[in-house]
Short mmCIF file of C-alpha atoms in Angstrom, two decimals:
data_model
loop_
_atom_site.label_atom_id
_atom_site.label_comp_id
_atom_site.label_asym_id
_atom_site.label_seq_id
_atom_site.Cartn_x
_atom_site.Cartn_y
_atom_site.Cartn_z
CA UNK P 1 -0.01 0.00 -0.08
CA UNK P 2 1.53 3.35 -1.06
CA UNK P 3 1.22 6.29 1.30
CA UNK P 4 -0.77 9.27 0.14
CA UNK P 5 1.14 12.27 -1.16
CA UNK P 6 1.60 15.56 0.61
CA UNK P 7 0.95 18.90 -1.03
CA UNK P 8 4.13 20.84 -1.87
CA UNK P 9 4.58 24.57 -2.15
CA UNK P 10 2.81 27.23 -0.10
CA UNK P 11 0.18 29.79 -0.87
CA UNK P 12 1.93 33.15 -1.01
CA UNK P 13 0.64 36.51 0.34
CA UNK P 14 -0.31 37.74 -3.09
CA UNK P 15 -2.39 34.61 -3.76
CA UNK P 16 -3.95 34.94 -0.29
CA UNK P 17 -4.81 38.59 -1.06
CA UNK P 18 -6.33 37.61 -4.37
CA UNK P 19 -8.68 35.26 -2.56
CA UNK P 20 -9.75 38.01 -0.19
CA UNK P 21 -10.29 40.50 -3.03
CA UNK P 22 -12.46 37.98 -4.85
CA UNK P 23 -14.51 37.13 -1.58
CA UNK P 24 -15.15 40.84 -0.95
CA UNK P 25 -15.96 41.66 -4.60
CA UNK P 26 -18.58 38.93 -4.99
CA UNK P 27 -22.02 40.10 -5.49
CA UNK P 28 -25.56 38.57 -5.96
CA UNK P 29 -26.22 39.78 -9.47
CA UNK P 30 -29.78 40.38 -10.68
CA UNK P 31 -29.91 43.43 -13.07
CA UNK P 32 -26.48 43.68 -14.79
CA UNK P 33 -26.50 40.61 -17.00
CA UNK P 34 -25.30 40.79 -20.64
CA UNK P 35 -26.56 38.40 -23.29
CA UNK P 36 -23.04 37.40 -24.41
CA UNK P 37 -22.41 33.64 -24.29
CA UNK P 38 -20.05 32.15 -21.72
CA UNK P 39 -16.99 30.43 -23.22
CA UNK P 40 -16.91 26.62 -22.72
CA UNK P 41 -13.48 26.90 -21.17
CA UNK P 42 -14.73 29.30 -18.52
CA UNK P 43 -17.94 27.26 -17.79
CA UNK P 44 -15.78 24.14 -17.49
CA UNK P 45 -13.39 25.83 -14.96
CA UNK P 46 -16.15 27.13 -12.70
CA UNK P 47 -17.87 23.69 -12.69
CA UNK P 48 -14.60 22.07 -11.65
CA UNK P 49 -14.41 24.68 -8.78
CA UNK P 50 -17.87 23.56 -7.66
CA UNK P 51 -17.01 19.83 -7.96
CA UNK P 52 -13.92 20.26 -5.68
CA UNK P 53 -16.01 21.53 -2.83
CA UNK P 54 -15.98 19.61 0.36
CA UNK P 55 -18.55 16.97 0.61
CA UNK P 56 -19.78 14.90 3.61
CA UNK P 57 -18.28 11.33 3.44
CA UNK P 58 -16.87 12.35 -0.08
CA UNK P 59 -20.31 11.56 -1.45
CA UNK P 60 -20.23 14.48 -4.01
CA UNK P 61 -24.02 14.62 -4.03
CA UNK P 62 -24.31 17.32 -6.63
CA UNK P 63 -25.48 17.47 -10.21
CA UNK P 64 -25.35 20.61 -12.38
CA UNK P 65 -28.38 21.10 -14.59
CA UNK P 66 -27.40 23.57 -17.35
CA UNK P 67 -30.43 25.43 -18.67
CA UNK P 68 -30.17 27.60 -21.82
CA UNK P 69 -33.58 26.79 -23.41
CA UNK P 70 -35.85 29.82 -23.44
CA UNK P 71 -38.90 27.54 -22.90
CA UNK P 72 -37.56 26.14 -19.65
CA UNK P 73 -36.44 29.57 -18.53
CA UNK P 74 -39.89 30.93 -19.18
CA UNK P 75 -41.47 28.35 -17.04
CA UNK P 76 -39.01 29.01 -14.17
CA UNK P 77 -39.65 32.74 -14.55
CA UNK P 78 -43.43 32.20 -14.26
CA UNK P 79 -42.88 30.14 -11.15
CA UNK P 80 -40.71 32.96 -9.76
CA UNK P 81 -43.42 35.52 -10.53
CA UNK P 82 -46.13 33.63 -8.71
CA UNK P 83 -43.85 33.22 -5.67
CA UNK P 84 -42.72 36.85 -5.81
CA UNK P 85 -46.29 38.09 -5.75
CA UNK P 86 -47.04 35.87 -2.71
CA UNK P 87 -43.91 37.16 -1.02
CA UNK P 88 -44.81 40.81 -1.55
CA UNK P 89 -47.98 40.21 0.41
CA UNK P 90 -46.07 39.12 3.33
CA UNK P 91 -44.62 42.59 3.84
CA UNK P 92 -46.54 45.69 4.71
CA UNK P 93 -46.15 49.49 4.54
CA UNK P 94 -42.85 50.98 3.33
CA UNK P 95 -41.26 47.54 3.23
CA UNK P 96 -43.88 46.29 0.80
CA UNK P 97 -43.30 49.31 -1.53
CA UNK P 98 -39.57 48.81 -1.40
CA UNK P 99 -39.79 45.04 -1.93
CA UNK P 100 -41.80 45.57 -5.11
CA UNK P 101 -39.17 47.86 -6.53
CA UNK P 102 -36.30 45.40 -6.10
CA UNK P 103 -35.24 43.39 -9.15
CA UNK P 104 -34.58 40.01 -7.61
CA UNK P 105 -33.62 37.64 -10.47
CA UNK P 106 -32.09 37.61 -13.93
CA UNK P 107 -33.49 34.19 -15.19
CA UNK P 108 -34.31 35.43 -18.71
CA UNK P 109 -31.46 37.88 -19.28
CA UNK P 110 -28.56 35.68 -18.12
CA UNK P 111 -27.35 33.25 -20.87
CA UNK P 112 -27.04 30.19 -18.53
CA UNK P 113 -28.97 29.11 -15.53
CA UNK P 114 -27.61 26.18 -13.50
CA UNK P 115 -29.66 24.24 -10.98
CA UNK P 116 -27.34 22.66 -8.44
CA UNK P 117 -28.92 19.65 -6.79
CA UNK P 118 -28.22 17.21 -3.94
CA UNK P 119 -28.91 13.49 -4.57
CA UNK P 120 -29.63 12.34 -1.04
CA UNK P 121 -29.41 8.68 -2.08
CA UNK P 122 -25.97 8.90 -3.77
CA UNK P 123 -23.48 6.35 -2.35
CA UNK P 124 -26.12 4.53 -0.37
CA UNK P 125 -28.18 5.10 2.79
CA UNK P 126 -25.30 5.32 5.35
CA UNK P 127 -22.90 8.21 4.69
CA UNK P 128 -19.88 9.14 6.95
CA UNK P 129 -20.66 12.27 8.66
CA UNK P 130 -24.37 12.26 7.81
CA UNK P 131 -25.36 9.71 10.38
CA UNK P 132 -26.47 12.34 13.00
CA UNK P 133 -27.17 15.51 11.01
CA UNK P 134 -29.18 14.64 7.98
CA UNK P 135 -28.85 18.11 6.27
CA UNK P 136 -25.13 17.69 5.80
CA UNK P 137 -25.52 16.47 2.25
CA UNK P 138 -27.38 19.65 1.15
CA UNK P 139 -24.74 21.66 2.97
CA UNK P 140 -22.20 19.96 0.64
CA UNK P 141 -24.10 21.21 -2.33
CA UNK P 142 -24.16 24.69 -0.85
CA UNK P 143 -20.38 24.59 -0.53
CA UNK P 144 -20.25 23.71 -4.22
CA UNK P 145 -22.41 26.68 -5.06
CA UNK P 146 -20.16 29.05 -3.03
CA UNK P 147 -17.04 27.72 -4.68
CA UNK P 148 -18.75 28.25 -8.21
CA UNK P 149 -19.81 31.72 -7.19
CA UNK P 150 -16.30 32.78 -6.29
CA UNK P 151 -14.80 31.22 -9.36
CA UNK P 152 -17.45 32.98 -11.49
CA UNK P 153 -16.48 36.37 -9.91
CA UNK P 154 -12.83 35.66 -10.57
CA UNK P 155 -13.78 35.03 -14.20
CA UNK P 156 -15.77 38.29 -14.44
CA UNK P 157 -19.09 36.47 -14.40
CA UNK P 158 -22.11 37.44 -12.25
CA UNK P 159 -24.16 34.94 -10.37
CA UNK P 160 -27.60 35.44 -8.81
CA UNK P 161 -29.24 32.81 -6.54
CA UNK P 162 -33.01 32.55 -7.22
CA UNK P 163 -34.75 31.31 -4.01
CA UNK P 164 -38.18 32.99 -4.39
CA UNK P 165 -39.71 29.92 -6.01
CA UNK P 166 -41.84 26.96 -4.94
CA UNK P 167 -39.43 23.94 -4.57
CA UNK P 168 -41.97 21.43 -5.83
CA UNK P 169 -42.79 23.57 -8.83
CA UNK P 170 -39.11 23.78 -9.61
CA UNK P 171 -38.75 19.97 -9.25
CA UNK P 172 -41.68 19.45 -11.70
CA UNK P 173 -40.29 21.80 -14.33
CA UNK P 174 -36.85 20.16 -14.23
CA UNK P 175 -38.09 16.51 -13.84
CA UNK P 176 -36.16 16.18 -10.61
CA UNK P 177 -36.94 12.87 -8.74
CA UNK P 178 -38.17 12.62 -5.29
CA UNK P 179 -34.82 11.78 -3.62
CA UNK P 180 -33.05 14.79 -5.15
CA UNK P 181 -33.25 18.41 -3.72
CA UNK P 182 -32.76 21.40 -5.91
CA UNK P 183 -30.52 23.18 -3.54
CA UNK P 184 -29.78 26.32 -5.61
CA UNK P 185 -31.05 27.79 -8.85
CA UNK P 186 -28.34 30.08 -10.26
CA UNK P 187 -28.31 32.66 -13.00
CA UNK P 188 -24.90 33.24 -14.59
CA UNK P 189 -23.46 35.54 -17.19
CA UNK P 190 -21.11 38.36 -18.10
CA UNK P 191 -22.16 41.65 -16.54
CA UNK P 192 -22.02 45.32 -17.27
CA UNK P 193 -20.58 45.97 -13.80
CA UNK P 194 -20.43 44.75 -10.24
CA UNK P 195 -21.82 47.04 -7.35
CA UNK P 196 -19.33 47.89 -4.62
CA UNK P 197 -21.94 46.99 -1.97
CA UNK P 198 -24.75 44.51 -1.85
CA UNK P 199 -27.97 46.07 -3.25
CA UNK P 200 -30.09 45.46 -0.13
CA UNK P 201 -27.36 47.40 1.86
CA UNK P 202 -27.29 50.37 -0.56
CA UNK P 203 -31.17 50.45 -0.61
CA UNK P 204 -31.16 50.69 3.22
CA UNK P 205 -33.21 47.47 3.59
CA UNK P 206 -30.74 46.15 6.29
CA UNK P 207 -27.37 47.40 7.44
CA UNK P 208 -24.06 45.49 7.42
CA UNK P 209 -23.77 44.12 10.83
CA UNK P 210 -20.54 44.74 12.84
CA UNK P 211 -18.48 41.58 12.94
CA UNK P 212 -17.35 42.03 16.57
CA UNK P 213 -20.97 41.86 17.70
CA UNK P 214 -21.20 38.40 16.11
CA UNK P 215 -18.34 36.73 17.85
CA UNK P 216 -19.07 34.87 21.10
CA UNK P 217 -16.62 33.15 23.42
CA UNK P 218 -16.90 29.52 24.65
CA UNK P 219 -20.63 29.52 24.46
CA UNK P 220 -23.64 31.40 22.95
CA UNK P 221 -23.48 35.01 23.96
CA UNK P 222 -20.37 34.23 25.94
CA UNK P 223 -18.30 37.43 26.77
CA UNK P 224 -14.56 37.48 26.43
CA UNK P 225 -12.17 37.44 29.39
CA UNK P 226 -9.14 39.76 29.38
CA UNK P 227 -7.03 37.49 27.27
CA UNK P 228 -9.74 36.77 24.75
CA UNK P 229 -10.57 40.42 24.19
CA UNK P 230 -7.49 40.87 22.01
CA UNK P 231 -9.16 39.15 19.06
CA UNK P 232 -12.21 41.58 19.44
CA UNK P 233 -9.82 44.46 19.39
CA UNK P 234 -8.20 43.15 16.21
CA UNK P 235 -11.66 42.63 14.59
CA UNK P 236 -12.64 46.32 15.29
CA UNK P 237 -9.28 47.52 13.98
CA UNK P 238 -9.86 45.54 10.74
CA UNK P 239 -13.37 47.01 10.08
CA UNK P 240 -12.13 48.60 6.77
CA UNK P 241 -10.12 45.58 5.63
CA UNK P 242 -12.83 44.23 3.21
CA UNK P 243 -13.24 47.55 1.41
CA UNK P 244 -9.48 48.28 1.27
CA UNK P 245 -8.80 44.82 -0.24
CA UNK P 246 -11.66 45.23 -2.71
CA UNK P 247 -10.26 48.56 -4.03
CA UNK P 248 -6.72 47.24 -4.28
CA UNK G 1 -30.49 60.00 -3.09
CA UNK G 2 -26.92 59.06 -4.14
CA UNK G 3 -26.48 56.31 -6.61
CA UNK G 4 -24.53 53.18 -5.46
CA UNK G 5 -20.93 52.96 -6.57
CA UNK G 6 -19.61 50.51 -9.05
CA UNK G 7 -16.53 48.31 -8.48
CA UNK G 8 -13.45 49.40 -10.33
CA UNK G 9 -10.56 47.22 -11.51
CA UNK G 10 -10.69 43.65 -12.83
CA UNK G 11 -9.60 40.40 -11.30
CA UNK G 12 -6.53 39.41 -13.37
CA UNK G 13 -5.56 35.97 -14.60
CA UNK G 14 -2.97 35.47 -11.81
CA UNK G 15 -5.62 36.34 -9.19
CA UNK G 16 -8.05 33.96 -10.75
CA UNK G 17 -5.49 31.15 -10.81
CA UNK G 18 -4.73 31.79 -7.16
CA UNK G 19 -8.42 31.26 -6.39
CA UNK G 20 -8.41 27.98 -8.22
CA UNK G 21 -5.20 26.81 -6.54
CA UNK G 22 -6.67 27.47 -3.06
CA UNK G 23 -10.07 25.80 -3.96
CA UNK G 24 -8.20 22.64 -5.26
CA UNK G 25 -5.69 22.57 -2.37
CA UNK G 26 -8.40 22.94 0.43
CA UNK G 27 -8.68 19.71 2.52
CA UNK G 28 -10.85 18.55 5.43
CA UNK G 29 -8.14 18.28 8.12
CA UNK G 30 -8.43 15.84 11.01
CA UNK G 31 -4.93 14.40 11.94
CA UNK G 32 -2.37 17.07 11.07
CA UNK G 33 -3.09 19.80 13.53
CA UNK G 34 -0.25 21.61 15.48
CA UNK G 35 -0.79 23.14 18.94
CA UNK G 36 0.65 26.59 17.82
CA UNK G 37 -1.75 29.41 18.41
CA UNK G 38 -3.43 31.32 15.55
CA UNK G 39 -2.40 34.99 15.38
CA UNK G 40 -5.25 37.44 16.04
CA UNK G 41 -4.57 39.12 12.68
CA UNK G 42 -5.08 35.89 10.81
CA UNK G 43 -8.09 34.87 12.82
CA UNK G 44 -9.70 38.28 12.23
CA UNK G 45 -9.12 38.00 8.39
CA UNK G 46 -10.72 34.62 8.02
CA UNK G 47 -13.75 35.76 10.12
CA UNK G 48 -14.19 38.72 7.82
CA UNK G 49 -14.07 36.28 4.82
CA UNK G 50 -16.89 34.34 6.51
CA UNK G 51 -18.89 37.57 7.32
CA UNK G 52 -18.79 38.66 3.67
CA UNK G 53 -20.53 35.48 2.50
CA UNK G 54 -23.76 35.91 0.64
CA UNK G 55 -26.85 35.87 2.87
CA UNK G 56 -30.51 35.48 2.02
CA UNK G 57 -32.18 38.94 2.21
CA UNK G 58 -28.81 40.29 3.60
CA UNK G 59 -29.83 38.81 6.97
CA UNK G 60 -26.30 37.77 7.96
CA UNK G 61 -27.73 35.09 10.26
CA UNK G 62 -24.35 33.82 11.55
CA UNK G 63 -22.57 33.99 14.92
CA UNK G 64 -19.02 32.57 15.48
CA UNK G 65 -18.62 30.96 18.83
CA UNK G 66 -14.82 30.75 19.40
CA UNK G 67 -13.85 27.81 21.68
CA UNK G 68 -10.45 27.52 23.18
CA UNK G 69 -11.46 26.16 26.69
CA UNK G 70 -10.31 22.56 27.26
CA UNK G 71 -13.34 21.84 29.39
CA UNK G 72 -15.74 22.76 26.53
CA UNK G 73 -13.65 20.91 24.02
CA UNK G 74 -13.63 17.82 26.25
CA UNK G 75 -17.45 17.84 26.38
CA UNK G 76 -17.71 18.24 22.62
CA UNK G 77 -15.22 15.43 22.20
CA UNK G 78 -17.25 13.18 24.47
CA UNK G 79 -20.45 13.99 22.35
CA UNK G 80 -18.44 13.15 19.23
CA UNK G 81 -17.27 9.78 20.64
CA UNK G 82 -20.80 8.78 21.51
CA UNK G 83 -22.04 9.53 18.10
CA UNK G 84 -19.01 8.03 16.44
CA UNK G 85 -19.67 4.69 18.18
CA UNK G 86 -23.31 4.83 17.10
CA UNK G 87 -22.22 5.56 13.62
CA UNK G 88 -19.78 2.65 13.45
CA UNK G 89 -22.60 0.23 14.17
CA UNK G 90 -24.41 1.42 11.06
CA UNK G 91 -21.74 0.03 8.82
CA UNK G 92 -20.88 -3.67 8.38
CA UNK G 93 -18.03 -5.96 7.28
CA UNK G 94 -15.10 -4.28 5.65
CA UNK G 95 -16.65 -0.88 5.69
CA UNK G 96 -17.03 -1.05 9.49
CA UNK G 97 -13.45 -2.04 9.93
CA UNK G 98 -12.39 0.81 7.63
CA UNK G 99 -14.60 3.31 9.39
CA UNK G 100 -13.14 2.50 12.73
CA UNK G 101 -9.66 3.22 11.46
CA UNK G 102 -10.42 6.72 10.13
CA UNK G 103 -9.53 9.78 12.32
CA UNK G 104 -12.54 11.91 11.77
CA UNK G 105 -11.91 15.06 14.03
CA UNK G 106 -9.20 17.18 15.65
CA UNK G 107 -11.31 18.76 18.38
CA UNK G 108 -8.70 18.58 21.15
CA UNK G 109 -5.49 19.00 19.04
CA UNK G 110 -6.62 22.14 17.17
CA UNK G 111 -6.06 25.33 19.13
CA UNK G 112 -9.32 26.96 18.10
CA UNK G 113 -12.84 25.39 17.52
CA UNK G 114 -15.55 27.61 15.88
CA UNK G 115 -19.20 26.92 15.95
CA UNK G 116 -20.87 28.73 13.07
CA UNK G 117 -24.55 29.13 13.80
CA UNK G 118 -27.68 30.43 12.04
CA UNK G 119 -30.06 32.63 14.05
CA UNK G 120 -33.32 31.92 12.23
CA UNK G 121 -35.13 34.85 13.94
CA UNK G 122 -32.60 37.45 12.97
CA UNK G 123 -34.15 40.51 11.18
CA UNK G 124 -37.66 39.30 11.88
CA UNK G 125 -40.06 36.64 10.64
CA UNK G 126 -40.20 37.65 6.89
CA UNK G 127 -36.94 37.58 5.09
CA UNK G 128 -36.51 38.32 1.40
CA UNK G 129 -35.76 35.09 -0.36
CA UNK G 130 -36.69 32.81 2.53
CA UNK G 131 -40.45 33.12 1.96
CA UNK G 132 -40.60 29.91 0.04
CA UNK G 133 -37.56 27.84 0.91
CA UNK G 134 -36.99 27.93 4.61
CA UNK G 135 -33.54 26.36 4.70
CA UNK G 136 -32.09 29.43 2.86
CA UNK G 137 -30.89 30.93 6.16
CA UNK G 138 -28.91 27.86 7.05
CA UNK G 139 -27.51 27.70 3.56
CA UNK G 140 -26.20 31.29 4.07
CA UNK G 141 -24.28 30.17 7.10
CA UNK G 142 -22.83 27.24 5.01
CA UNK G 143 -21.61 29.82 2.54
CA UNK G 144 -19.92 31.60 5.42
CA UNK G 145 -18.21 28.38 6.38
CA UNK G 146 -16.92 27.80 2.86
CA UNK G 147 -15.47 31.26 2.65
CA UNK G 148 -13.79 30.80 6.00
CA UNK G 149 -12.45 27.40 4.92
CA UNK G 150 -10.91 28.77 1.71
CA UNK G 151 -9.46 31.86 3.58
CA UNK G 152 -7.97 29.55 6.22
CA UNK G 153 -6.33 27.42 3.46
CA UNK G 154 -4.86 30.54 1.94
CA UNK G 155 -3.39 31.51 5.39
CA UNK G 156 -1.89 27.95 5.77
CA UNK G 157 -4.49 26.88 8.30
CA UNK G 158 -6.30 23.56 8.28
CA UNK G 159 -10.10 23.30 8.82
CA UNK G 160 -12.01 20.15 9.73
CA UNK G 161 -15.84 20.01 9.95
CA UNK G 162 -17.14 17.84 12.75
CA UNK G 163 -20.61 16.57 11.87
CA UNK G 164 -20.64 13.28 13.73
CA UNK G 165 -22.43 14.75 16.77
CA UNK G 166 -25.84 14.99 18.19
CA UNK G 167 -27.19 18.44 17.41
CA UNK G 168 -29.30 18.87 20.62
CA UNK G 169 -26.23 17.78 22.64
CA UNK G 170 -24.13 20.38 20.85
CA UNK G 171 -26.76 23.07 21.58
CA UNK G 172 -26.90 22.13 25.27
CA UNK G 173 -23.08 22.18 25.68
CA UNK G 174 -22.81 25.68 23.99
CA UNK G 175 -26.05 27.11 25.51
CA UNK G 176 -27.50 27.71 22.07
CA UNK G 177 -31.09 28.84 22.20
CA UNK G 178 -33.99 27.17 20.45
CA UNK G 179 -34.18 29.44 17.41
CA UNK G 180 -30.52 29.09 16.57
CA UNK G 181 -29.04 26.22 14.59
CA UNK G 182 -25.48 25.23 15.01
CA UNK G 183 -24.74 24.73 11.26
CA UNK G 184 -21.10 23.76 11.43
CA UNK G 185 -18.59 22.91 14.14
CA UNK G 186 -15.12 23.51 12.84
CA UNK G 187 -11.59 22.59 14.20
CA UNK G 188 -9.01 25.17 12.98
CA UNK G 189 -5.22 25.36 13.38
CA UNK G 190 -1.74 25.32 11.80
CA UNK G 191 -0.90 21.95 10.26
CA UNK G 192 2.16 19.73 9.56
CA UNK G 193 1.02 19.30 5.98
CA UNK G 194 -1.95 19.14 3.71
CA UNK G 195 -2.68 15.88 1.74
CA UNK G 196 -2.85 16.07 -1.97
CA UNK G 197 -6.09 14.27 -2.15
CA UNK G 198 -9.03 13.81 0.27
CA UNK G 199 -8.34 11.07 2.76
CA UNK G 200 -11.42 9.15 1.95
CA UNK G 201 -10.43 9.07 -1.70
CA UNK G 202 -6.80 7.91 -0.90
CA UNK G 203 -8.26 5.23 1.40
CA UNK G 204 -10.40 3.84 -1.40
CA UNK G 205 -13.60 4.59 0.56
CA UNK G 206 -15.16 6.27 -2.56
CA UNK G 207 -13.72 7.45 -5.88
CA UNK G 208 -13.69 11.00 -7.17
CA UNK G 209 -16.66 11.02 -9.59
CA UNK G 210 -16.10 12.16 -13.19
CA UNK G 211 -17.55 15.75 -13.57
CA UNK G 212 -18.91 15.08 -17.07
CA UNK G 213 -21.30 12.44 -15.54
CA UNK G 214 -22.79 15.05 -13.29
CA UNK G 215 -23.71 17.65 -15.85
CA UNK G 216 -27.26 17.50 -17.17
CA UNK G 217 -29.02 19.48 -19.83
CA UNK G 218 -32.29 21.44 -19.47
CA UNK G 219 -33.63 18.85 -17.06
CA UNK G 220 -32.62 16.11 -14.72
CA UNK G 221 -30.69 13.41 -16.60
CA UNK G 222 -31.23 15.51 -19.80
CA UNK G 223 -28.75 14.59 -22.53
CA UNK G 224 -26.94 17.20 -24.61
CA UNK G 225 -27.89 17.99 -28.18
CA UNK G 226 -25.02 18.32 -30.75
CA UNK G 227 -24.42 22.01 -29.91
CA UNK G 228 -24.43 21.41 -26.14
CA UNK G 229 -22.04 18.51 -26.25
CA UNK G 230 -19.13 20.98 -26.77
CA UNK G 231 -19.13 21.80 -23.06
CA UNK G 232 -19.04 18.08 -22.10
CA UNK G 233 -16.03 17.74 -24.42
CA UNK G 234 -14.34 20.64 -22.77
CA UNK G 235 -15.01 19.17 -19.26
CA UNK G 236 -13.44 15.86 -20.29
CA UNK G 237 -10.45 17.68 -21.73
CA UNK G 238 -10.03 19.57 -18.47
CA UNK G 239 -10.02 16.49 -16.24
CA UNK G 240 -6.45 17.25 -15.09
CA UNK G 241 -7.03 20.98 -14.47
CA UNK G 242 -7.45 20.64 -10.70
CA UNK G 243 -4.26 18.68 -10.19
CA UNK G 244 -2.29 20.84 -12.52
CA UNK G 245 -3.32 24.07 -10.88
CA UNK G 246 -2.71 22.59 -7.35
CA UNK G 247 0.85 21.73 -8.23
CA UNK G 248 1.60 25.08 -9.93
#
C-alpha cells in the first residue's frame, strides 16, 4: 500500500490577498447581465471549482443542470413571478413598497442558468458524517455553489441565486426525482458591472452588521475574558479591511 | 439619493488562478493539527471572509462561537465519541473495519474550534428570499463556512468540519437557544502538511466522480444535443485541470 502524497509549495501573500479580493468583490447579481455567451473553457473551470467543494463522506451529492432553453427559462420565470407576488403580500407598508421595487432575479437575461442539486441517495443510505445531522448532504451542495460563485467572480461572471420559487414547482419543471433536492437555482453570465456593496445594503433594507458583535466566546453570547478580548480588538481595527482589499 | 458605486478594476488571470489553486488545495483536516496558536490578525481576516458571504435577504444570520477552553472541547469530544460509536454500528463488514480506522476530528488537538450558527429569527419573521424555501438561512451560514475554509487554506491553516455529533447535545453544551441552529462545528489550526487528495479518496472509500457524468441539460438526466455537447467535451479535456493548478 502506497502512502498518500503531501501537497508541496505554499500559498503566497499575493495569492492569499487575491482570494480576499475575490471574496469581498462577489455580489448577488440580478440586473446587470449581458446576453453574451459564456465560453466553454470558462464554464468548465467554474464547474470544476464547484466539483472540488468539500462533501460529507466524499459523497459528491451534486448534479449541475445547465439550462439555456428559453422555454424552460420561461417556466421558471413564471414560477418565480407567482412566488414573488405571494412574497410581496407578506410585507406591509414601506417595506412592501420597497420590496416591489427590487429586481430579484435575472432568469431570462442571463445566458446560462444552473440548478445545483443534492442527490440524497447517492453512495447508499449510510454516509460518513451524515449519520447524525441529515442536512449535511445539502450543505455540501451549498459549498459547491459558493465555490462556483467565487470562481465565477474571478472570471468576471455574475451569479444570482433565485430562492423565491416553490421547490415542488421547480422539481416538476426540471423533472427532478423525489430523492433529489434542488439546492440552488443560479443565473450566470457576463455583466456590465458589479456594485461595490450589496444592493439590499445600498437600498437601506438592512445594514451590514458589525462583525465584533457576532463573535461569542466558549458559548452562545459568551463574553470574552481579558485575554480573549485581544481578538475583538483586532476585529474592530480591521473594520475597513474588506473595502481596502476590494479597491486594491 | 446618491447612486450606489460600481466596482473598479478587474480580477487578473493570476488572481483567478490563485483562487483555483486555493480551492483545489483545500482539505478537510483531522490528523495534522499543530498546537501553535493562531495569530489574532489571521483569525480576524478569516472571520471577515466568513462575514462577507452571501446571505439571503442580507440577514447575515451567523454567529461565530470561538472555543479555546479545554473543558468545553472535552465535552464536545465526548459527544463526538458517543455519536462516532453509534455511527460505526451502522456499517458492516469491511466498511465497518475501515470506518473504525479513520480519524474523523481534531477537536482537542486544534487550538481553536469555531461553531458557526444560524439565528433563524434574525431580522424578523419575513426575510426576502426565505419566503418559500425555509432552509435558505442555514444555507447562508454554510456559504460563510466555505468562505472561512478557503481563507484558512490561503493562510496555511487547516479546517475540519465535525458533523458526527448529536445536534441537541451540541446546543446544550454551548447554551445555544431554540431559534438558533449550530450549522457547522469547525476545528482550526496550523498543520504539519496538507494531503494532495481527500483522505477518503486515498483510502479507497469512494472514488472522485467524473464531472462530465454530473452535468445534465435542461432537465434532470437531460442529454446534450449536438451544440451542447461541446461543453462536455471541454470538461473531459479539463480532467487534469485541478491537479495541474494545485501543483503550480
